[in-house]
Short mmCIF file of C-alpha atoms in Angstrom, two decimals:
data_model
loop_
_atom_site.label_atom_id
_atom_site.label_comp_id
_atom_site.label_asym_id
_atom_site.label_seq_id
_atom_site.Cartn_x
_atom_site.Cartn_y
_atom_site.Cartn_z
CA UNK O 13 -21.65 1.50 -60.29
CA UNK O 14 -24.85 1.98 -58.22
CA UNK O 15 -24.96 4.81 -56.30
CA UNK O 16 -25.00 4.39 -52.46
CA UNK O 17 -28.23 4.74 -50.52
CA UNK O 18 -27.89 7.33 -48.16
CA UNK O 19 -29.78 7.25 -44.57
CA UNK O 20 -32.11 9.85 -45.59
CA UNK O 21 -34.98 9.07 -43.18
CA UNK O 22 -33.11 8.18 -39.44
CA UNK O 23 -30.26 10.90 -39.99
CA UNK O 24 -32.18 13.27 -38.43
CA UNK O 25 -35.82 13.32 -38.86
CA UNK O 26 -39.38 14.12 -37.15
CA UNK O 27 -41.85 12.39 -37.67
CA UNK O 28 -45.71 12.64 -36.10
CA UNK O 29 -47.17 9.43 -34.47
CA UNK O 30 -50.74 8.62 -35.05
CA UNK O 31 -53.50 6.60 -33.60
CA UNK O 32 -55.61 4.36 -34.89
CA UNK O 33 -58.10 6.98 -36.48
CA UNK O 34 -55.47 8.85 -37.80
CA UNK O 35 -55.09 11.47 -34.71
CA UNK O 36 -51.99 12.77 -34.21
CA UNK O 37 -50.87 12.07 -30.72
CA UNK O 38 -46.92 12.76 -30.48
CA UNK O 39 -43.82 13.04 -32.47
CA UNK O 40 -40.97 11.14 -32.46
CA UNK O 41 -37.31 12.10 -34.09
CA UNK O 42 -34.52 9.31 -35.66
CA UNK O 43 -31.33 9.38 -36.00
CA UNK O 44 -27.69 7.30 -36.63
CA UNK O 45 -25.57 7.00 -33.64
CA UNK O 46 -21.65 6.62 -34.13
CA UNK O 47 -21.99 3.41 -33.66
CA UNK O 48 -24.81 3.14 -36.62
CA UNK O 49 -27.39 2.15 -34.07
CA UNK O 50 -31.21 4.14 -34.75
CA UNK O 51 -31.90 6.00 -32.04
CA UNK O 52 -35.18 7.82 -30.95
CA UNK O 53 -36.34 10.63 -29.06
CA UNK O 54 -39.58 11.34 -28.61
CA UNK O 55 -42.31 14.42 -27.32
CA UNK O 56 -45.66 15.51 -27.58
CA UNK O 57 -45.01 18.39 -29.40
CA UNK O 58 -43.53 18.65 -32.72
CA UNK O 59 -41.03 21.89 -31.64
CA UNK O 60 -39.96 19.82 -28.33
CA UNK O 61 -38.96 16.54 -30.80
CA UNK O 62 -37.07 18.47 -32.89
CA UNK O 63 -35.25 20.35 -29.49
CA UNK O 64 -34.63 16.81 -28.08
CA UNK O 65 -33.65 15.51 -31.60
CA UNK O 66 -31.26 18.41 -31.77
CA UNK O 67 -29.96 17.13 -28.18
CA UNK O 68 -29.63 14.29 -28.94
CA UNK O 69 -27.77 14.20 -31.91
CA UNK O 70 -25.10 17.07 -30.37
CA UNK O 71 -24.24 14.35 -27.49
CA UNK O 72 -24.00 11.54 -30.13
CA UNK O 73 -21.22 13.80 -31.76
CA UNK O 74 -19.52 14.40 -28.72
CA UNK O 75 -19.43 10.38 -28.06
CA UNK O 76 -22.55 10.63 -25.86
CA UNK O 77 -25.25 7.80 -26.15
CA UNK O 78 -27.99 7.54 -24.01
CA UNK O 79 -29.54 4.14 -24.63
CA UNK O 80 -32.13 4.04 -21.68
CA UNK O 81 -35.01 3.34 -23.52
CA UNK O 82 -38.06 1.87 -22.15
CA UNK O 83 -35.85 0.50 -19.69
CA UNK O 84 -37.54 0.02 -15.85
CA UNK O 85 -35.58 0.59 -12.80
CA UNK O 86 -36.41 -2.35 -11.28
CA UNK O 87 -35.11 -4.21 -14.39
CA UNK O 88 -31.29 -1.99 -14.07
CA UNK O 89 -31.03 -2.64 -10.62
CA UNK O 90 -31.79 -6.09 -11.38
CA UNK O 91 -29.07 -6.51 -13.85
CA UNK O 92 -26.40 -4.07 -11.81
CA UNK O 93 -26.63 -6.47 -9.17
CA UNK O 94 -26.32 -9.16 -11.42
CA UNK O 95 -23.81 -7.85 -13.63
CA UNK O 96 -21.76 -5.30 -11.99
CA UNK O 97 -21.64 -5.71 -8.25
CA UNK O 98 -22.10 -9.68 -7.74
CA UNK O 99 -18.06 -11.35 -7.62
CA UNK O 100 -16.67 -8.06 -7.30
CA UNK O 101 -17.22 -7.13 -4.17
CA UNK O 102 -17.15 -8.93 -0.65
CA UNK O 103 -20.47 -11.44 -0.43
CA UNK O 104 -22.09 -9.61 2.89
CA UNK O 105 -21.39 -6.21 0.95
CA UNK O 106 -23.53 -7.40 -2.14
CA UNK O 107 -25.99 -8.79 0.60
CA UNK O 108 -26.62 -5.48 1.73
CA UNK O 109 -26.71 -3.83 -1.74
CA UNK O 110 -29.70 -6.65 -2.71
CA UNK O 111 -31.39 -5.61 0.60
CA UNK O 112 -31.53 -1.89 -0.01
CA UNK O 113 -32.55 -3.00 -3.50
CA UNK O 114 -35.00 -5.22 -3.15
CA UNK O 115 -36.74 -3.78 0.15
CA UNK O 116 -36.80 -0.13 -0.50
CA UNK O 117 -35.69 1.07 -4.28
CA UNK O 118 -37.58 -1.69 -6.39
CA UNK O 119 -40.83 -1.15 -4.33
CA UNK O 120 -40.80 2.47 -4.52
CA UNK O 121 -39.53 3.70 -8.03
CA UNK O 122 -39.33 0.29 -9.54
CA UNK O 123 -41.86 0.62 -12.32
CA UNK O 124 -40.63 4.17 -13.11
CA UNK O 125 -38.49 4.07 -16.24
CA UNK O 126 -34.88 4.14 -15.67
CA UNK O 127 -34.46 7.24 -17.81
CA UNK O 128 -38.03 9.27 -15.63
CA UNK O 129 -35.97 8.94 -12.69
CA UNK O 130 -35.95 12.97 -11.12
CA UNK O 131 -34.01 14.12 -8.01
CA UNK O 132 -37.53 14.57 -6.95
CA UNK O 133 -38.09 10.84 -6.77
CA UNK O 134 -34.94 10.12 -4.48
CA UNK O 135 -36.13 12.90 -2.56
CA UNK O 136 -39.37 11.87 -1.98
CA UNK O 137 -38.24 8.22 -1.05
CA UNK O 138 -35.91 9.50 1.41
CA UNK O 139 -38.79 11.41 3.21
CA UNK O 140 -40.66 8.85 2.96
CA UNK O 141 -38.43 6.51 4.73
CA UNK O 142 -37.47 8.95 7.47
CA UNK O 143 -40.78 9.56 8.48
CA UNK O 144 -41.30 5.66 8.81
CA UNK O 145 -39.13 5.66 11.10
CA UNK O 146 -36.20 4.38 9.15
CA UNK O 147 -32.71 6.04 10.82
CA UNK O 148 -31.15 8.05 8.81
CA UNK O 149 -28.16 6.42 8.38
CA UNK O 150 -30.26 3.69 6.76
CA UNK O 151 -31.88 6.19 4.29
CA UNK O 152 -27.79 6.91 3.73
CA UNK O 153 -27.21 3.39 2.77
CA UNK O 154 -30.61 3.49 0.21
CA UNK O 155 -28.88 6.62 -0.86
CA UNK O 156 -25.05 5.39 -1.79
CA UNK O 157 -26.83 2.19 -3.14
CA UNK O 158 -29.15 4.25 -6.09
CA UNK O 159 -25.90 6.53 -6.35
CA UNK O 160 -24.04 4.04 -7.17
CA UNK O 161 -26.02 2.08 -9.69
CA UNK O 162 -26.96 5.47 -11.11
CA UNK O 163 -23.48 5.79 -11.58
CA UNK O 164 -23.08 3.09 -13.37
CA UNK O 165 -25.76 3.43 -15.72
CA UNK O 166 -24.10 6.83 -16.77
CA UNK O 167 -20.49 5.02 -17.38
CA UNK O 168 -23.22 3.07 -19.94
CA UNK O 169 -24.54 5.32 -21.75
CA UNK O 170 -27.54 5.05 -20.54
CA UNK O 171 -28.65 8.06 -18.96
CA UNK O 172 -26.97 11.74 -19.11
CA UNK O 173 -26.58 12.27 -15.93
CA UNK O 174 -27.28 10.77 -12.08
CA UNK O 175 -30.06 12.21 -10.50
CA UNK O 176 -28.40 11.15 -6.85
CA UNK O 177 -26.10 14.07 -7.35
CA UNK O 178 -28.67 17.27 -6.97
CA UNK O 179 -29.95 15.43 -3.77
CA UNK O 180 -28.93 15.17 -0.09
CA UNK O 181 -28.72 12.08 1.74
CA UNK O 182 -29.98 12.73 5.09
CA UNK O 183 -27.18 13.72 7.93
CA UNK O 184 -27.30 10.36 10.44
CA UNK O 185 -26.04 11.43 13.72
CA UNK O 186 -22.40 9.80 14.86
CA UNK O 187 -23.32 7.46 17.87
CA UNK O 188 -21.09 8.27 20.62
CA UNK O 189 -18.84 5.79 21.54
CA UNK O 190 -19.31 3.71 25.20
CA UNK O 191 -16.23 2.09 26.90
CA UNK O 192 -16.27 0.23 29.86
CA UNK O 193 -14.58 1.43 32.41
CA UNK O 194 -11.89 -0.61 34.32
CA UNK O 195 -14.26 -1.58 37.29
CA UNK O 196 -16.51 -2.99 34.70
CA UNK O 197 -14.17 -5.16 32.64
CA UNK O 198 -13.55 -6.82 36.29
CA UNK O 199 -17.42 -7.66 36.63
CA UNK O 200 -17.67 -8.73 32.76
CA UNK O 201 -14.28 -11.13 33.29
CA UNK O 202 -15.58 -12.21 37.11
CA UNK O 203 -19.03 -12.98 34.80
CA UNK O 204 -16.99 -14.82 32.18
CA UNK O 205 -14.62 -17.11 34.69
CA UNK O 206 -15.35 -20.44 33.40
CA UNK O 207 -17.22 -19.31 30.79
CA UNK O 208 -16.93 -21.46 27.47
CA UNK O 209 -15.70 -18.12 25.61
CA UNK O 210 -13.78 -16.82 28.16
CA UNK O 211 -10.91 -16.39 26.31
CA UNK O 212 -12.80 -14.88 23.98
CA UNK O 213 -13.73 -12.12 26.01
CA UNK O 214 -10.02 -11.29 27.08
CA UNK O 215 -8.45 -11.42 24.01
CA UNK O 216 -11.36 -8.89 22.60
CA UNK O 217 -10.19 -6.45 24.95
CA UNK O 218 -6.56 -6.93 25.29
CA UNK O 219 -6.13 -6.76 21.59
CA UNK O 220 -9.14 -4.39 20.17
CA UNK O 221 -9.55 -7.11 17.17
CA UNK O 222 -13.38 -7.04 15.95
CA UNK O 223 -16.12 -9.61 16.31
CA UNK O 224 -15.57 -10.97 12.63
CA UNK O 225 -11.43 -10.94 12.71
CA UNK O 226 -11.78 -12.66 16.57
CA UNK O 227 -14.36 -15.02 14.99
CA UNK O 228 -11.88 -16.19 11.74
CA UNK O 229 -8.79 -16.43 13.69
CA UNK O 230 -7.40 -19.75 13.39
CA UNK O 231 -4.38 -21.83 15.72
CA UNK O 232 -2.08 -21.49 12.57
CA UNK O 233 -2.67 -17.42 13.04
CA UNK O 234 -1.37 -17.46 16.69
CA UNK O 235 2.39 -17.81 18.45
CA UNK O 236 1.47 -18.35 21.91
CA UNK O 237 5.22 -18.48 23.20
CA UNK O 238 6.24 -15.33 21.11
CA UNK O 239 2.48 -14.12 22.41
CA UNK O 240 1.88 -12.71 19.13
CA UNK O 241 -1.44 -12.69 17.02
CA UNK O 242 -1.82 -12.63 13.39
CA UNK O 243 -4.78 -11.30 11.97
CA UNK O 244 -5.38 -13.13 8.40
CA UNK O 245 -9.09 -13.04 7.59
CA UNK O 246 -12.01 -12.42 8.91
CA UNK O 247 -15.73 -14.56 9.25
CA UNK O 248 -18.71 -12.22 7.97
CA UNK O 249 -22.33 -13.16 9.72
CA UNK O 250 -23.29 -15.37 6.44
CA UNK O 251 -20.59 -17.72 7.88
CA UNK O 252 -17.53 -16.35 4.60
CA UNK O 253 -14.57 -16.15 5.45
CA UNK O 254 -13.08 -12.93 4.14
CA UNK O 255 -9.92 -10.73 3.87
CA UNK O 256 -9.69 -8.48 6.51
CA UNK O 257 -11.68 -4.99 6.42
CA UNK O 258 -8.52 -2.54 4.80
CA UNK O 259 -5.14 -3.50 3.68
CA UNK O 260 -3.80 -1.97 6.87
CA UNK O 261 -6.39 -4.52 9.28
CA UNK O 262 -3.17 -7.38 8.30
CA UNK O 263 -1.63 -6.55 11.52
CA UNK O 264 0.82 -8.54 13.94
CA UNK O 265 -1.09 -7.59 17.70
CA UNK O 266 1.56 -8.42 20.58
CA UNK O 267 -0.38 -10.33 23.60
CA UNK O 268 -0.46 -9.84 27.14
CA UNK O 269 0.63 -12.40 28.97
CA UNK O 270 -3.11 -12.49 30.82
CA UNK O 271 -4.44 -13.24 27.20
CA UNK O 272 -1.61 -15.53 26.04
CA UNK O 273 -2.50 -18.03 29.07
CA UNK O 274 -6.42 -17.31 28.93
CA UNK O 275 -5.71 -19.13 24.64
CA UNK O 276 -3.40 -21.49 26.28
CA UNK O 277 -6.14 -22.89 28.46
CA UNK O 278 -9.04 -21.86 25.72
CA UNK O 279 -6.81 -24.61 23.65
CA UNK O 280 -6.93 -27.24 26.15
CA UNK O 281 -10.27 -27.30 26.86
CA UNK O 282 -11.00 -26.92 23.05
CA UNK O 283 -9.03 -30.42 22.75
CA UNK O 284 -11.03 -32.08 25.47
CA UNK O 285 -14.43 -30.39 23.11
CA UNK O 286 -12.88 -32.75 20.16
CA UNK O 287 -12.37 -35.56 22.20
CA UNK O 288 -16.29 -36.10 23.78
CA UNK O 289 -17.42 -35.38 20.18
CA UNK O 290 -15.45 -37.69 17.95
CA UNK O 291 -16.31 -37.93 14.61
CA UNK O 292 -18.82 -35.58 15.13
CA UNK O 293 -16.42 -32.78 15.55
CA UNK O 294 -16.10 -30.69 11.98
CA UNK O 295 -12.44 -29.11 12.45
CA UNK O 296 -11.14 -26.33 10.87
CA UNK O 297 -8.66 -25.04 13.15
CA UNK O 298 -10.55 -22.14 14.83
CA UNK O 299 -10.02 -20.73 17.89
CA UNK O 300 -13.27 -19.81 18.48
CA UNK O 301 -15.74 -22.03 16.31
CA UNK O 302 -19.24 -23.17 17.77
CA UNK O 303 -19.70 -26.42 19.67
CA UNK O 304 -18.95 -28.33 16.95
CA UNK O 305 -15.63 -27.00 15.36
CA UNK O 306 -17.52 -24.93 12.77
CA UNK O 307 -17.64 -21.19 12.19
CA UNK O 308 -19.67 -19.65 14.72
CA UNK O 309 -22.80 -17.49 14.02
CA UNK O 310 -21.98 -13.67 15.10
CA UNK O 311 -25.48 -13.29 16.27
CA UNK O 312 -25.38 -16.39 18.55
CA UNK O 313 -22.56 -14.81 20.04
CA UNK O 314 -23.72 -11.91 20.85
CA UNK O 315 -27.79 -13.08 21.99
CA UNK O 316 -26.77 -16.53 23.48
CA UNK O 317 -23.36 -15.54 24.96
CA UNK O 318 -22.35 -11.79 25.17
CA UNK O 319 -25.58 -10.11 25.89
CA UNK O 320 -26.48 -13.02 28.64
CA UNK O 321 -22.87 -12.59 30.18
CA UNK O 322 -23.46 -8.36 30.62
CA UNK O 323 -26.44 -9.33 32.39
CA UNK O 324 -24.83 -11.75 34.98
CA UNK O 325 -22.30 -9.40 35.33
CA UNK O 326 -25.16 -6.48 35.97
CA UNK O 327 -23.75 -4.33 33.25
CA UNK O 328 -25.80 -2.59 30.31
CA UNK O 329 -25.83 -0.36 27.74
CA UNK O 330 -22.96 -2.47 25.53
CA UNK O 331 -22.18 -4.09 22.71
CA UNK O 332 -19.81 -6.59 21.52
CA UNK O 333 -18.19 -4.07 19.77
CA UNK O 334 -17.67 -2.02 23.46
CA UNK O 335 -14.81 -4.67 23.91
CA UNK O 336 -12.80 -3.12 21.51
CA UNK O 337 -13.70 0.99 22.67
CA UNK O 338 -13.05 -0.16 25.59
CA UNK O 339 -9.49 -1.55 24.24
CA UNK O 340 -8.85 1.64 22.25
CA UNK O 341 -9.75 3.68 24.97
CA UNK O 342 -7.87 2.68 28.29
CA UNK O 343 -4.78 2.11 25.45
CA UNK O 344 -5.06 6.07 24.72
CA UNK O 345 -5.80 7.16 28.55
CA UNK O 346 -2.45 5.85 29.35
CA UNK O 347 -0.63 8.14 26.84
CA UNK O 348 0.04 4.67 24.57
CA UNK O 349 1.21 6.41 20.94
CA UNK O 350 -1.76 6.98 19.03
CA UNK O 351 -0.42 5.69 16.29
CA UNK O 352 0.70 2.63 17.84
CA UNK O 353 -2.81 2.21 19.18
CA UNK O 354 -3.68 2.83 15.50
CA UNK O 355 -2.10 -0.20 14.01
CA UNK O 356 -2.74 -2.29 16.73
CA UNK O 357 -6.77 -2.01 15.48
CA UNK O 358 -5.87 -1.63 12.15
CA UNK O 359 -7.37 1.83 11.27
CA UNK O 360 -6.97 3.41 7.67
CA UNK O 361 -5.10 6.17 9.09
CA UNK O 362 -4.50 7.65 12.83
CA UNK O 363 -7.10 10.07 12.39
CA UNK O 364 -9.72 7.89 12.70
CA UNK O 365 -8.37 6.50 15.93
CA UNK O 366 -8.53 10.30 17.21
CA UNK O 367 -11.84 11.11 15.72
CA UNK O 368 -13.50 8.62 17.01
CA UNK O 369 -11.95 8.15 20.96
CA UNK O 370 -10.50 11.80 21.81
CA UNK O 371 -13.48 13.23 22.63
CA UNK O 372 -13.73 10.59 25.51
CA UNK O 373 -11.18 11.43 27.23
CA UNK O 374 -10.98 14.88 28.10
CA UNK O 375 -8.30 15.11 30.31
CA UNK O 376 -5.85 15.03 27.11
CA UNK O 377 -5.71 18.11 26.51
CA UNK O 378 -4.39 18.86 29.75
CA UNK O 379 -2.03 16.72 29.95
CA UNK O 380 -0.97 18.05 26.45
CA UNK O 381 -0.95 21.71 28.06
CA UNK O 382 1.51 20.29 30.90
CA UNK O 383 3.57 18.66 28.67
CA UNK O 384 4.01 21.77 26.44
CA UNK O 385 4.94 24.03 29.51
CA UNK O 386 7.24 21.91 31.32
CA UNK O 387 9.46 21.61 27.51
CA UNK O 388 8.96 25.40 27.66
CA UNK O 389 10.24 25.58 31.24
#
């Protein structure tokens, strides 16, 4: 029986690379992954081939294969997107992933090869960016976005180890939250009487629900004689329809009466909208669609009905999203339950609702001293 050939050359060799005249310019080591794949490793010094070589063949035992190659970063990213983030997340979440990708990353390290990438790079970019005058918590985003394909690439095999992890994304400054106060809902309602959205406006702030789950509600999701609200989905600014934000943002939200009749008439004049258009009318059973039954554009709210509205009413300063601080806010200033205020805007957990309204209202922690010394008492 012949004998079997063994590997000889590729089991762990160094070789020199030469140029055309014969020069020596590098060296370059092969070897036989696990998986019976050649692999190389490559330096410009014989001793530092031999080192990586030595590396590289110590990960391979331990089941580690780094298969970067000659691979860009432009060309990862461009597959991670493809291939790992596109279908498994929510459509406006792989939207933004694209845009940090294709507007900052690719531009700036694109051509560097994935497995060149240095802390230093990231680094760099981040400066970079800052001192455009990008705000930080956009550099954040351009930083989770290469941390997470990075990670990726080392659940691959194809690089040791993510360079994201030795750097610092830069700290982006909570924005302080704005209510309106009670004399100011008045003037934005006053503003709003008649308004085609009007209804809109209450049932923002008598039920904290955001722009996107006020914008997918639909008839089917509402009991107006129980004056209860279901929230089901919600409508994301590339006109998807979504699940809601968390598991806990499926909520029940009791109405006031004030909003229950403010729908009730919302639905009657929505009727009389179906009628004048006719066939022209596209229904799909929204409460709040455009002028023509369809989904309706969260920027078009807010430029061509909620920021035109603050001015008539001589307010400033707010945005959409105010409606629901404001909600949140006069809730929690009349000693509602925080954690009934919680659920009722669907927050992971009830210390979010405190972190982010306590510190605007500060006479809570007097009225928690009273309370303490009158059970003492």
């Amino acid at each position: 029986m012949a004998r079997k050939k063994e590997r000889g050359n590729g089991s762990g060799t160094v070789y020199p690379r030469k140029n055309k005249q014969g020069k020596i310019i590098g060296y370059r080591g092969s070897y036989f992954a696990p998986d019976g794949k050649r692999r190389y490793v490559s330096a410009k010094r014989k001793g530092d081939a031999e080192k990586a070589l030595r590396q590289a063949m110590t990960d391979a035992d331990r089941g580690f294969v780094f298969d970067g190659g000659t691979l860009s970063l432009e060309d990862y990213l461009t597959r991670w997107l493809r291939d790992s983030v596109k279908d498994t997340v929510r459509r406006s979440t792989f939207v933004q992933y694209a845009s940090v990708v294709n507007r900052h990353l690719i531009p700036a390290l694109g051509r560097l090869k994935l497995k060149a990438i240095t802390p230093a790079h990231a680094r760099s970019l981040y400066r970079e960016k800052l001192d455009s005058g990008l705000a930080p918590r956009t550099v954040q985003y351009i930083h989770v976005t290469l941390h997470k394909a990075l990670k990726q690439a080392v659940m691959d095999g194809l690089i040791p180890r993510n360079i994201a992890d030795a750097v610092k994304a830069p700290q982006a400054h909570k924005k302080e939250v704005k209510p309106m106060t009670s004399s100011e809902v008045a003037k934005l309602l006053s503003a709003a009487c008649g308004d085609r959205l009007e209804a809109l406006y209450i049932t923002a702030i008598h039920t904290g629900l955001r722009r996107s789950e006020l914008l997918g509600l639909k008839w089917t999701d509402v009991d107006l004689d129980g004056r209860t609200l279901s929230v089901q989905r919600s409508l994301d600014k590339y006109g998807m329809f979504n699940p809601p934000k968390r598991s806990k943002s499926y909520r029940t939200v009791k109405l006031t009466p004030q909003a229950a009749e403010a729908l009730k008439g919302h639905r009657v004049r929505q009727n009389e909208e179906r009628l004048q258009l006719g066939s022209l009318w596209e229904d799909q059973v929204l409460i709040f669609p455009n002028r023509r039954g369809k989904p309706m554009n969260a920027d078009v709210l807010y430029h061509r009905g909620f920021k035109p509205l603050l001015e008539k009413a001589g307010l400033s300063g707010f945005t959409f999203h105010s409606l629901r601080h404001t909600c949140a806010t006069l809730l929690l200033s009349k000693n509602v339950n925080s954690k009934i205020v919680s659920e009722m805007l669907g927050h992971a957990t009830i210390a979010q609702t405190m972190d982010t309204y306590s510190h605007v209202m500060p006479g809570m922690s007097d009225v928690a001293a009273t309370a303490l010394e009158e059970a003492l008492s």
